[in-house]
PDB file of C-alpha atoms in Angstrom:
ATOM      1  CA  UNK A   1     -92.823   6.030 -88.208  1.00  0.00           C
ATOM      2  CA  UNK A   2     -95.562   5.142 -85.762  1.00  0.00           C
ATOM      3  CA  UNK A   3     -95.969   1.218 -85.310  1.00  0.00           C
ATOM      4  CA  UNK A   4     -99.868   0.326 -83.896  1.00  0.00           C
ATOM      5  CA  UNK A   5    -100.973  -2.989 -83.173  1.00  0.00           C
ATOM      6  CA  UNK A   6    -104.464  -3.698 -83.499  1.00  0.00           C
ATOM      7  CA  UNK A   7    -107.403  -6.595 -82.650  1.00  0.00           C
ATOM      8  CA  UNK A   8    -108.776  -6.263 -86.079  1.00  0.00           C
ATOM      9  CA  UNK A   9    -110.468  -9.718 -86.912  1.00  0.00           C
ATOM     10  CA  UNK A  10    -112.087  -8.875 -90.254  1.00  0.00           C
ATOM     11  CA  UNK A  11    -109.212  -9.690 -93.395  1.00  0.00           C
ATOM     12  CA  UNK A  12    -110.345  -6.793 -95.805  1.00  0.00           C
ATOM     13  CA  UNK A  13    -110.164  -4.818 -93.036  1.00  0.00           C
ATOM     14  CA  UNK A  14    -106.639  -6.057 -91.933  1.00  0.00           C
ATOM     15  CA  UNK A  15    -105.540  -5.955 -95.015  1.00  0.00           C
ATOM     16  CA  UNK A  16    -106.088  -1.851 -95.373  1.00  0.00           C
ATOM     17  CA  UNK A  17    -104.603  -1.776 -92.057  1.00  0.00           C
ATOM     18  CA  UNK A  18    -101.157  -2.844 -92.936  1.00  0.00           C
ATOM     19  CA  UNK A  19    -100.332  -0.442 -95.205  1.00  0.00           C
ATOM     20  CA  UNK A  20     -98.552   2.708 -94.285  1.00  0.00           C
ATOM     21  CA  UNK A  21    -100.678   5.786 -94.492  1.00  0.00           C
ATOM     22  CA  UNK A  22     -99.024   9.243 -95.422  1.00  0.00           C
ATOM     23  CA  UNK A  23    -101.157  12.496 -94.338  1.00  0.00           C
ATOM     24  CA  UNK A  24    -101.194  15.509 -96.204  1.00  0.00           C
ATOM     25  CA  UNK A  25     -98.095  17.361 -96.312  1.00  0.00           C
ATOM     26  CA  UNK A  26     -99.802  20.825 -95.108  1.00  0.00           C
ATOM     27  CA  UNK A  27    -101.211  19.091 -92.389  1.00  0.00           C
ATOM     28  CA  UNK A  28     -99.312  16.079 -91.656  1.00  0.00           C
ATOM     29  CA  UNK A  29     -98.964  14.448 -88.326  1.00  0.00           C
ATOM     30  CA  UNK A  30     -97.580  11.063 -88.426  1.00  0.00           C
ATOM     31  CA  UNK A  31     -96.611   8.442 -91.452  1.00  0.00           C
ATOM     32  CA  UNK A  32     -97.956   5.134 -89.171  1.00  0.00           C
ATOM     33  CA  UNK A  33     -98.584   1.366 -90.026  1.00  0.00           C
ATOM     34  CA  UNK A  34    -100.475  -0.646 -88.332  1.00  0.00           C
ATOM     35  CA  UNK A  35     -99.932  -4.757 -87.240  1.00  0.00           C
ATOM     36  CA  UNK A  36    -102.803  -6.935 -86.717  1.00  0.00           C
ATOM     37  CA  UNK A  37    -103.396 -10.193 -85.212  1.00  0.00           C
ATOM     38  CA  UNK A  38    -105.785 -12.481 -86.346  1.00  0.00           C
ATOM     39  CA  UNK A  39    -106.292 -13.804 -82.873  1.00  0.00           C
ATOM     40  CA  UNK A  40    -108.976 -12.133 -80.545  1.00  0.00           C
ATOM     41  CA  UNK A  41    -107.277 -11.319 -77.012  1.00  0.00           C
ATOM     42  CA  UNK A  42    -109.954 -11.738 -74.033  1.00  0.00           C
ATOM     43  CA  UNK A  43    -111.608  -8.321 -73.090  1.00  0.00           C
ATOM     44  CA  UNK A  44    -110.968  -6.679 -76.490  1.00  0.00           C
ATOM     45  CA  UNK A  45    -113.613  -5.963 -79.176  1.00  0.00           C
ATOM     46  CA  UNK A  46    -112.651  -6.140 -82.623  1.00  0.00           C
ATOM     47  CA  UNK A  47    -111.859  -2.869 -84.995  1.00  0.00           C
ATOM     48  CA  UNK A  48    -114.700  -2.311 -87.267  1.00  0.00           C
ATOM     49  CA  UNK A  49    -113.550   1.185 -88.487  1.00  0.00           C
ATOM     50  CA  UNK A  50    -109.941   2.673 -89.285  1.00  0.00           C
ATOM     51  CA  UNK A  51    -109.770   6.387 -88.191  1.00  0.00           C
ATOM     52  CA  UNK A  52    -107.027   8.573 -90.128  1.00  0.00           C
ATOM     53  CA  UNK A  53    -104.558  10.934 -87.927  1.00  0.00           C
ATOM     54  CA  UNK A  54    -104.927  13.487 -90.667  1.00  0.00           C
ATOM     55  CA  UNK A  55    -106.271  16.606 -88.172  1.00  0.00           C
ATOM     56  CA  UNK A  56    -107.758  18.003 -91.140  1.00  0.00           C
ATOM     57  CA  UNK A  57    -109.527  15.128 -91.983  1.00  0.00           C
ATOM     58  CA  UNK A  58    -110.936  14.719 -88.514  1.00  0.00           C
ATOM     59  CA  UNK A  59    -111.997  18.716 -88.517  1.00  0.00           C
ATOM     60  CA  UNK A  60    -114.072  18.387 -91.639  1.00  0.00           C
ATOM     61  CA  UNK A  61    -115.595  14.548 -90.672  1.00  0.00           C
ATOM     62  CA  UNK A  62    -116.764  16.413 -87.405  1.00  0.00           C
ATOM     63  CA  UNK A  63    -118.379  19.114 -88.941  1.00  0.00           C
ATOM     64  CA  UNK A  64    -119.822  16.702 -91.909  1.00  0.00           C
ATOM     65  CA  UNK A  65    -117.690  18.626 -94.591  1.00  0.00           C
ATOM     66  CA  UNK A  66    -116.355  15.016 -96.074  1.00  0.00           C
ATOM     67  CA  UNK A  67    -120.364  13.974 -97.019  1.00  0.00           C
ATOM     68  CA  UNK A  68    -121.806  15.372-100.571  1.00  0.00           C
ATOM     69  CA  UNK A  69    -123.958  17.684 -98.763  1.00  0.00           C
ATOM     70  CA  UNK A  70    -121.267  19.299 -96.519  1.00  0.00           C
ATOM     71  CA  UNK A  71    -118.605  19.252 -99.950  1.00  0.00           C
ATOM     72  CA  UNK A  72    -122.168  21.705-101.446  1.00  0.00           C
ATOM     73  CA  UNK A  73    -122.945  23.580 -98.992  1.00  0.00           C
ATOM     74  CA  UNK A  74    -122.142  27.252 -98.976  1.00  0.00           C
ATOM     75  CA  UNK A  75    -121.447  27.553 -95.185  1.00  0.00           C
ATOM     76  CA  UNK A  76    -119.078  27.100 -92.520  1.00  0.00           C
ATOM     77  CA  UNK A  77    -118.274  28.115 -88.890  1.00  0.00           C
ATOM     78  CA  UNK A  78    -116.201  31.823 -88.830  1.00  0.00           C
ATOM     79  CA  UNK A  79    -112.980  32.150 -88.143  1.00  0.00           C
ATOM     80  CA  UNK A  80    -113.436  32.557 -84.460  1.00  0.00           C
ATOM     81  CA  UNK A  81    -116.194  29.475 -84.039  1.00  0.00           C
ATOM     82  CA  UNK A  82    -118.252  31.466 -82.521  1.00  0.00           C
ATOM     83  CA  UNK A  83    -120.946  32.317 -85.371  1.00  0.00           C
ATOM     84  CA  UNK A  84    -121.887  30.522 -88.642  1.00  0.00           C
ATOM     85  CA  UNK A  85    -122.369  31.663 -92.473  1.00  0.00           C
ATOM     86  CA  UNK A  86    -123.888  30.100 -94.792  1.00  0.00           C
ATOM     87  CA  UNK A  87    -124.803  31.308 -98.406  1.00  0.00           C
ATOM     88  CA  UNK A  88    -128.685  30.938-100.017  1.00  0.00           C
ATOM     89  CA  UNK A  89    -129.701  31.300-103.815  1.00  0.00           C
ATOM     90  CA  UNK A  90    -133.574  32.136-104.004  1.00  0.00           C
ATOM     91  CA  UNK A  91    -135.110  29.775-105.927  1.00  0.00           C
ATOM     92  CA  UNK A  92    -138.551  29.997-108.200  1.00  0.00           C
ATOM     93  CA  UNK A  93    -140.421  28.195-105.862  1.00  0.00           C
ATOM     94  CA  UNK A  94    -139.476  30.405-102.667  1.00  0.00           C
ATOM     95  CA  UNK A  95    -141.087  33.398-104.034  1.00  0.00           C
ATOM     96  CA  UNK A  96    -145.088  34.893-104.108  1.00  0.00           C
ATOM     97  CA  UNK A  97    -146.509  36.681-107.579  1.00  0.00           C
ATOM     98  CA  UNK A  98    -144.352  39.665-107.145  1.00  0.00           C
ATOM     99  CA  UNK A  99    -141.135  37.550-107.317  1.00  0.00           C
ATOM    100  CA  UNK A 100    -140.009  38.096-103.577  1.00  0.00           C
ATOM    101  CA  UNK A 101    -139.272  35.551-101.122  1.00  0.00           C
ATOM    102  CA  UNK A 102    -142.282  34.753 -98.925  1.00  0.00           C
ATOM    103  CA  UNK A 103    -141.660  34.746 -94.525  1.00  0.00           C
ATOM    104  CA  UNK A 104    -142.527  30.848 -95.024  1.00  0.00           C
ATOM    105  CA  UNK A 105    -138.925  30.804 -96.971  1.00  0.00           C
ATOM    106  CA  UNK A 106    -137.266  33.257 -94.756  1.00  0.00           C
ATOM    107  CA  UNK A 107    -138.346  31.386 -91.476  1.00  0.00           C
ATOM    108  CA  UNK A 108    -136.997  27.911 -93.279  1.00  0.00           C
ATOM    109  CA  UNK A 109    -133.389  29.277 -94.070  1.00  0.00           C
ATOM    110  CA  UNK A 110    -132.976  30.395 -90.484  1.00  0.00           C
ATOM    111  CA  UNK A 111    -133.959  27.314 -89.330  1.00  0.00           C
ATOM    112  CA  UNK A 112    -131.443  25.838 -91.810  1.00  0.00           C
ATOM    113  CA  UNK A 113    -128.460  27.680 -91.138  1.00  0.00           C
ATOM    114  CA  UNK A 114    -129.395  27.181 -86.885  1.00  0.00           C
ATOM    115  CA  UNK A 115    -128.634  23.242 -87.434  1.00  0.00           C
ATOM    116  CA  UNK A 116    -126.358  23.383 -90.525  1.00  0.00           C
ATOM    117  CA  UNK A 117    -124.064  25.860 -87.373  1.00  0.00           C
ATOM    118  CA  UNK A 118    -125.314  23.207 -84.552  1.00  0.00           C
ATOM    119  CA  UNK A 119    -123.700  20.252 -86.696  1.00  0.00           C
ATOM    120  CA  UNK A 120    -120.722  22.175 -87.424  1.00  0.00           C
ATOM    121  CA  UNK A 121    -119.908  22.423 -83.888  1.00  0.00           C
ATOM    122  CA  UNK A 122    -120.458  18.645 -83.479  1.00  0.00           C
ATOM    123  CA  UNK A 123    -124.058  18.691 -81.414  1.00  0.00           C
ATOM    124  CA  UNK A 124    -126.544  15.579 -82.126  1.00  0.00           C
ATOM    125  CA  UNK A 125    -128.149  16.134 -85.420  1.00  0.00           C
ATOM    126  CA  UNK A 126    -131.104  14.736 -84.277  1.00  0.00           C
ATOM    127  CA  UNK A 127    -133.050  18.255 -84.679  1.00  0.00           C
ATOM    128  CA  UNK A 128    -132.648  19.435 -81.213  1.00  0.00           C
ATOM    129  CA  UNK A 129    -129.150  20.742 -81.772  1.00  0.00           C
ATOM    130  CA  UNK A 130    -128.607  18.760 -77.921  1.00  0.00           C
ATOM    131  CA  UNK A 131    -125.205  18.732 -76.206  1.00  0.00           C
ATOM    132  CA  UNK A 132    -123.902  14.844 -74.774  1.00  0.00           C
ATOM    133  CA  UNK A 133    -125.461  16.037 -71.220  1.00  0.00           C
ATOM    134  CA  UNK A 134    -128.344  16.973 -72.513  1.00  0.00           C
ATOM    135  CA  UNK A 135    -129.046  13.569 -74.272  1.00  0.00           C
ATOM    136  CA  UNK A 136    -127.827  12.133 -71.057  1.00  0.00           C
ATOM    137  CA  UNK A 137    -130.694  13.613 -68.901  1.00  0.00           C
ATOM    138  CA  UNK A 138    -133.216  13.595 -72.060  1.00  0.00           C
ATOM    139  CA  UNK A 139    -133.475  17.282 -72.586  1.00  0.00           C
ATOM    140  CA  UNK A 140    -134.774  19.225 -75.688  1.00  0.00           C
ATOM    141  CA  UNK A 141    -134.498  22.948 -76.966  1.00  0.00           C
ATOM    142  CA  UNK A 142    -138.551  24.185 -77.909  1.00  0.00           C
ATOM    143  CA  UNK A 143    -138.691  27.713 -79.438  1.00  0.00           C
ATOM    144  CA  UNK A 144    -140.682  30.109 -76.630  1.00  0.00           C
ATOM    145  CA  UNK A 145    -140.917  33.250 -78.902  1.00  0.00           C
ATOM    146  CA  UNK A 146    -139.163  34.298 -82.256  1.00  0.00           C
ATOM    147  CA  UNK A 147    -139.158  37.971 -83.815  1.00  0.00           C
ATOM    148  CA  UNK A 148    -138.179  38.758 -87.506  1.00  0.00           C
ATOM    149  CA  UNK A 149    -137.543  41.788 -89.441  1.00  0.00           C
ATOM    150  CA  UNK A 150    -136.871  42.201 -92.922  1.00  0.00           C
ATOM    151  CA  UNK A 151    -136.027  45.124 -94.281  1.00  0.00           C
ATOM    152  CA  UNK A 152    -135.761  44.121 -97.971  1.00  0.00           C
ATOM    153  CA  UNK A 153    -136.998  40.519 -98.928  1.00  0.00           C
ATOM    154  CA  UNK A 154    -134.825  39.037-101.639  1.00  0.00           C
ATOM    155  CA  UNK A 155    -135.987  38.137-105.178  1.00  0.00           C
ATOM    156  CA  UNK A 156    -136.049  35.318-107.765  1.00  0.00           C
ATOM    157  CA  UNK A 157    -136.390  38.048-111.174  1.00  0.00           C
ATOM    158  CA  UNK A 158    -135.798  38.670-114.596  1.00  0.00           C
ATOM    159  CA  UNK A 159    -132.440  40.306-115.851  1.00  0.00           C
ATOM    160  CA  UNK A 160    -131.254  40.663-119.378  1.00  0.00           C
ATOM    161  CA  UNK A 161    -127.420  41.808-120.542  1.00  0.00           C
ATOM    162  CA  UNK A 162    -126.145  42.819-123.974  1.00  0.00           C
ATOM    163  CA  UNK A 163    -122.417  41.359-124.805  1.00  0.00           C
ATOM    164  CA  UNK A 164    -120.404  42.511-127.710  1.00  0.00           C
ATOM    165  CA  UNK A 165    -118.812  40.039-130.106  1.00  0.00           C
ATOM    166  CA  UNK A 166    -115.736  41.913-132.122  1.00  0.00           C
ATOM    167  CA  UNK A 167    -113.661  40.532-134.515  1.00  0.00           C
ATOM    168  CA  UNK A 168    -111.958  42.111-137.016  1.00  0.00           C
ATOM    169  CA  UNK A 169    -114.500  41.430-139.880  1.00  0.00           C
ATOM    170  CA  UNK A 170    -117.665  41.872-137.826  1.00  0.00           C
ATOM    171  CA  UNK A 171    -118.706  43.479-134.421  1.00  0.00           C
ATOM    172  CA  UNK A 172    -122.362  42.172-133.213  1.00  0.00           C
ATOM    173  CA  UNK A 173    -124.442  42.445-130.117  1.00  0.00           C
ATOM    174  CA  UNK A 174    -125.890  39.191-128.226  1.00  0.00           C
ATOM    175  CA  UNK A 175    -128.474  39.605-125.751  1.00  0.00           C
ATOM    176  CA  UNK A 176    -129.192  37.003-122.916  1.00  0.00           C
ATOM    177  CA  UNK A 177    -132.197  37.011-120.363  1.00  0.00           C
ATOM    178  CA  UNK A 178    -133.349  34.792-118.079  1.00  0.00           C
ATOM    179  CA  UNK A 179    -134.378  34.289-114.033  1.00  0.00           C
ATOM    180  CA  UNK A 180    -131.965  34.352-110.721  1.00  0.00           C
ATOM    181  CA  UNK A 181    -132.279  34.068-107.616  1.00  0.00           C
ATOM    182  CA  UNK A 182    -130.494  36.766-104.931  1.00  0.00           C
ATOM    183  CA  UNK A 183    -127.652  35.182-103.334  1.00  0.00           C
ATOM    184  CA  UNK A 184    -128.345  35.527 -99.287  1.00  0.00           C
ATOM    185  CA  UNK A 185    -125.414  35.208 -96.508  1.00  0.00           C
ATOM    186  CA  UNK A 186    -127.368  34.602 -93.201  1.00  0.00           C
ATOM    187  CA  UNK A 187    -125.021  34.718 -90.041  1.00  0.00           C
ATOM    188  CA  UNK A 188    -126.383  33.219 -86.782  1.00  0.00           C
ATOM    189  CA  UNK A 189    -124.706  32.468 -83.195  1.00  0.00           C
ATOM    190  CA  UNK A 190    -126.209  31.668 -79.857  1.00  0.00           C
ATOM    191  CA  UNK A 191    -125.602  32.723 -76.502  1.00  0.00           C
ATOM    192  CA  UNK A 192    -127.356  32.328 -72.756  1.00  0.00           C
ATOM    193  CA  UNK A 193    -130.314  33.908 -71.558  1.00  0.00           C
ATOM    194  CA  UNK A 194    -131.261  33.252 -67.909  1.00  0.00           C
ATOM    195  CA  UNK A 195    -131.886  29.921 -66.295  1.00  0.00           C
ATOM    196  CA  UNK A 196    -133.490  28.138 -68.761  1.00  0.00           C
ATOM    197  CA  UNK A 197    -132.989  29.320 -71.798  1.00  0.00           C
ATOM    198  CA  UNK A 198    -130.804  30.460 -74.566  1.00  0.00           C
ATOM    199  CA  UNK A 199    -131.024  33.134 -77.240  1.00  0.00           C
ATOM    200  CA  UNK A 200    -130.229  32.574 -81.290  1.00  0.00           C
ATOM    201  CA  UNK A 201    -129.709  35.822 -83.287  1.00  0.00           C
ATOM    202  CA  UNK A 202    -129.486  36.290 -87.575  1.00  0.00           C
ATOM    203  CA  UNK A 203    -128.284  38.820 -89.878  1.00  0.00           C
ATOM    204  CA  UNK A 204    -129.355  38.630 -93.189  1.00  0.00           C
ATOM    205  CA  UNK A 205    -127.188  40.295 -95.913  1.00  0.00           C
ATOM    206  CA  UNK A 206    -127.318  40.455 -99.643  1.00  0.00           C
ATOM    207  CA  UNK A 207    -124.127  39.465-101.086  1.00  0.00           C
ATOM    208  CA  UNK A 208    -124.170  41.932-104.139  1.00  0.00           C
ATOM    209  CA  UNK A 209    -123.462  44.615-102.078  1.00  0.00           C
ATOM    210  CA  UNK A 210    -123.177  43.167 -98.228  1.00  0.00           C
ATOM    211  CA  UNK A 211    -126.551  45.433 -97.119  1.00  0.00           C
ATOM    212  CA  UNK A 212    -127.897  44.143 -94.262  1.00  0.00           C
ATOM    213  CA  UNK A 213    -131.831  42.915 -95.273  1.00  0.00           C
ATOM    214  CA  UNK A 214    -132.817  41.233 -92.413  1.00  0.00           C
ATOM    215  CA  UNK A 215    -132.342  40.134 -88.763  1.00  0.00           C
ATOM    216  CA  UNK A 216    -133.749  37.934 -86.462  1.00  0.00           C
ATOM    217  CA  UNK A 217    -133.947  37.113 -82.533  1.00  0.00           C
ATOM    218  CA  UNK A 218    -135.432  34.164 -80.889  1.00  0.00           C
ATOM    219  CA  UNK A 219    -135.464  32.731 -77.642  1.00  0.00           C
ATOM    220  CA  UNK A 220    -135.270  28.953 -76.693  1.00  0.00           C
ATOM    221  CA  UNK A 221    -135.874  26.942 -73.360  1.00  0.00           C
ATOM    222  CA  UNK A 222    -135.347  23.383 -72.212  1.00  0.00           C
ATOM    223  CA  UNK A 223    -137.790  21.009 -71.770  1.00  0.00           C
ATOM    224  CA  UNK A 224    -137.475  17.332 -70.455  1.00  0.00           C
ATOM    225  CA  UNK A 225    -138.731  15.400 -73.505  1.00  0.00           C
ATOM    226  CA  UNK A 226    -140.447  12.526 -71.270  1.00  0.00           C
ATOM    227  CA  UNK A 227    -142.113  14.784 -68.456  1.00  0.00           C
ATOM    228  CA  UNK A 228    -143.108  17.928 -70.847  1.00  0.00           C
ATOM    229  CA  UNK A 229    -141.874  20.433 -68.089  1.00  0.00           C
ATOM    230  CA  UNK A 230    -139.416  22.907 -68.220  1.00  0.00           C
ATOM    231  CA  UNK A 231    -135.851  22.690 -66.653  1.00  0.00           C
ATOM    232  CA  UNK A 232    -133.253  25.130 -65.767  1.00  0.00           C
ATOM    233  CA  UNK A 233    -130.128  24.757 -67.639  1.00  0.00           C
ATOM    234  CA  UNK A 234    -127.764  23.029 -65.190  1.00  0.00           C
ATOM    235  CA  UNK A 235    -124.016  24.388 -65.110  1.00  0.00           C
ATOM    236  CA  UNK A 236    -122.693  21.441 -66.983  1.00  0.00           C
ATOM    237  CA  UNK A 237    -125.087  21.888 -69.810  1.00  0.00           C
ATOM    238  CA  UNK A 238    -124.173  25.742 -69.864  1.00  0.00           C
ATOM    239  CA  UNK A 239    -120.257  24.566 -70.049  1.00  0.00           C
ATOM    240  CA  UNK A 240    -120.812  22.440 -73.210  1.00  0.00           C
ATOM    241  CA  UNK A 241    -123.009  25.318 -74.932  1.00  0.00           C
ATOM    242  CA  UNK A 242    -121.443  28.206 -74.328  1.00  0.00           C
ATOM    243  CA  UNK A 243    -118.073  27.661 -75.216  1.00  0.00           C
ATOM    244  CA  UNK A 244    -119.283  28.201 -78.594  1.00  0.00           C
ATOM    245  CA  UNK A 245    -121.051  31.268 -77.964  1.00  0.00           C
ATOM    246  CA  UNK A 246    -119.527  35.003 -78.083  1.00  0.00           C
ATOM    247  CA  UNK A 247    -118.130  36.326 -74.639  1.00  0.00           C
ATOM    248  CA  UNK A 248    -119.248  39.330 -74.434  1.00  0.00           C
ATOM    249  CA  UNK A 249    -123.525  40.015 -75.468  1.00  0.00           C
ATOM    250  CA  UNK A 250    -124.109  40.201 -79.237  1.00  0.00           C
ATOM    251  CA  UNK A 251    -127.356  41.474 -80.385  1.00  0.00           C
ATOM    252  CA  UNK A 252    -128.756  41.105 -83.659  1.00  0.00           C
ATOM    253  CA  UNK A 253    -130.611  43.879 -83.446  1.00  0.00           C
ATOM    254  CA  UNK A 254    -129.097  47.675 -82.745  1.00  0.00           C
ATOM    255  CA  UNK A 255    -129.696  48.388 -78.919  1.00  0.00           C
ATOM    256  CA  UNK A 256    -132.134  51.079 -79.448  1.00  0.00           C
ATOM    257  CA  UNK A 257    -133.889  48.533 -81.422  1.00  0.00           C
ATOM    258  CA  UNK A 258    -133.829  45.491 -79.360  1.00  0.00           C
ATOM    259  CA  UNK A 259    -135.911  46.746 -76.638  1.00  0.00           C
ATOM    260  CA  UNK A 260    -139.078  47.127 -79.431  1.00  0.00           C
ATOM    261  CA  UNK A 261    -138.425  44.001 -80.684  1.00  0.00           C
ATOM    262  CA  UNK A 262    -138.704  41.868 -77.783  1.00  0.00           C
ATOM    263  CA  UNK A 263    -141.563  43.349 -76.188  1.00  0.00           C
ATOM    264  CA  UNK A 264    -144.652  41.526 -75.887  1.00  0.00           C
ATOM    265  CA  UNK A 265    -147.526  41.485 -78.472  1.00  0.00           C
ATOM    266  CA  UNK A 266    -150.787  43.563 -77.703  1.00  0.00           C
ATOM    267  CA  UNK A 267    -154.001  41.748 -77.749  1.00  0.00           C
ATOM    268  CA  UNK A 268    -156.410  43.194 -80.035  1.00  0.00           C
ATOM    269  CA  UNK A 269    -158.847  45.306 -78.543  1.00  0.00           C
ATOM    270  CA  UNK A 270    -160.908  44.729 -81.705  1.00  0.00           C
ATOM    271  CA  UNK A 271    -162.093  41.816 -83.494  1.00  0.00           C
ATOM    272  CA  UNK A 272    -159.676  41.028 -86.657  1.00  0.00           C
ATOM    273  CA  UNK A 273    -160.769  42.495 -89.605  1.00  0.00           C
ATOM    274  CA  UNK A 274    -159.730  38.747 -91.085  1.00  0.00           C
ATOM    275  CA  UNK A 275    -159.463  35.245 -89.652  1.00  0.00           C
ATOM    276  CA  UNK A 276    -158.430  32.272 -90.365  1.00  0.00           C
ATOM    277  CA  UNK A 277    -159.149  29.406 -88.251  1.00  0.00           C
ATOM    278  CA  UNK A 278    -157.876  25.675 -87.603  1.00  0.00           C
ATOM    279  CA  UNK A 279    -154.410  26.073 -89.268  1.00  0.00           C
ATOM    280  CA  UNK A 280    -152.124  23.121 -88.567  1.00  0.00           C
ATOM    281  CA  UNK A 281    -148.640  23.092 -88.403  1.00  0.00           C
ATOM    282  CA  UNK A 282    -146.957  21.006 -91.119  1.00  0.00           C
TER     283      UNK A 282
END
């Protein structure tokens, strides 16, 4: 039994306090109770939260697995940390006429499954997926180029089955229809890329039958948020980041491939056949 004694001045909250708390079994490492005082010693703030030992507890409250969202969502860090999954189901309003699943929706779930990863691994969910130095020395991630390639773009459709109902005084056929989505497993990881930047790759899969439909490459640099400039990754920033990024280089994108993919886009020689001008960013 472990014995704490604690500052905390609020009664509801002493009063949870003094109970004795018993973790899981699995993953159990101390029964404890705690004492508290209802006088405040100099130099000592009050409690106003009580933090369970449970290490499973703390695990899935770091990567916000305890909220409703984290309990729905169909993702979580592999076994190694070093990449991310995370499960999609096309929905009606991600697809164009033909029923398939327009770039618009494609760019949005890799964006999703980058932050849903960057939360996982306990980063500032403030959108710029920054590490404690970073916030430290106001620093921001900003996308510098991004290349996508789908091979098959997944589908919201129509699908009908025939079930037999047998008994022994009847046999008879139901039919059901309706619309589903494709299920989608995306899996993303980062990793460095020369001074000041970093890398983020995707594989797209379909989960029917695991074929890979899609991947993805991108590359990120820092920017100071205040100044607008950019900044070489310092080695301290490179410490925190990487050590949840594969050792060795891991491209998305076969080798023979990646060359074509990240080469730079030709300016037209010719005037574009169609234009479209003053589009905003939403």
């Amino acid at each position: 039994m472990l014995n704490v004694s604690c500052n905390a001045t609020d009664k509801k909250l002493q009063s949870f306090s003094s109970h004795s708390h018993q973790s899981n079994p699995v993953h159990r490492i101390n029964v404890f109770s705690i004492s508290c005082s209802h006088i405040r010693k100099p130099g000592l703030s009050p409690l106003r939260a009580a933090v369970s030992v449970d290490q499973e507890s703390v695990i899935r409250a770091e990567q916000g697995l305890d909220t409703l969202a984290g309990r729905l969502r169909l993702g979580s860090l592999t076994e190694d940390g070093l990449s991310y999954k995370e499960k999609f189901i096309v929905r009606s309003h991600e697809v164009q006429s033909n029923k398939t699943a327009t770039v618009q929706t494609i760019a949005n779930l890799l964006q999703e499954v980058g932050c849903n990863q960057f939360q996982s691994v306990g980063f500032s969910t403030d959108g710029f997926a920054t590490t404690p130095t970073m916030r430290k020395l106001n620093l921001i991630w900003v996308t510098s180029r991004m290349h996508i390639e789908i091979y098959k773009y997944p589908a919201w459709y129509f699908f009908s089955a025939v079930y037999v109902l047998m008994t022994q005084q009847m046999s008879r056929d139901f039919e059901i229809f309706g619309y589903r989505g494709d299920v989608v497993e995306i899996e993303t990881w980062c990793q460095s890329e020369g001074r000041i930047g970093t890398r983020r790759d995707w594989i797209l899969k379909d989960v029917a039958n695991a074929e890979v439909t899609g991947r993805a490459t991108s590359k990120w640099v820092m920017m100071n948020q205040d100044t607008r400039r950019l900044q070489k990754v310092s080695d301290d920033i490179r410490d925190e980041h990487l050590i949840f990024c594969p050792k060795e280089p891991r491209l998305a994108f076969p080798e023979e491939e990646n060359n074509r993919s990240l080469k730079k886009i030709l300016k037209l020689e010719d005037p574009a056949q169609y234009s479209i001008i003053g589009l905003k960013t939403s």
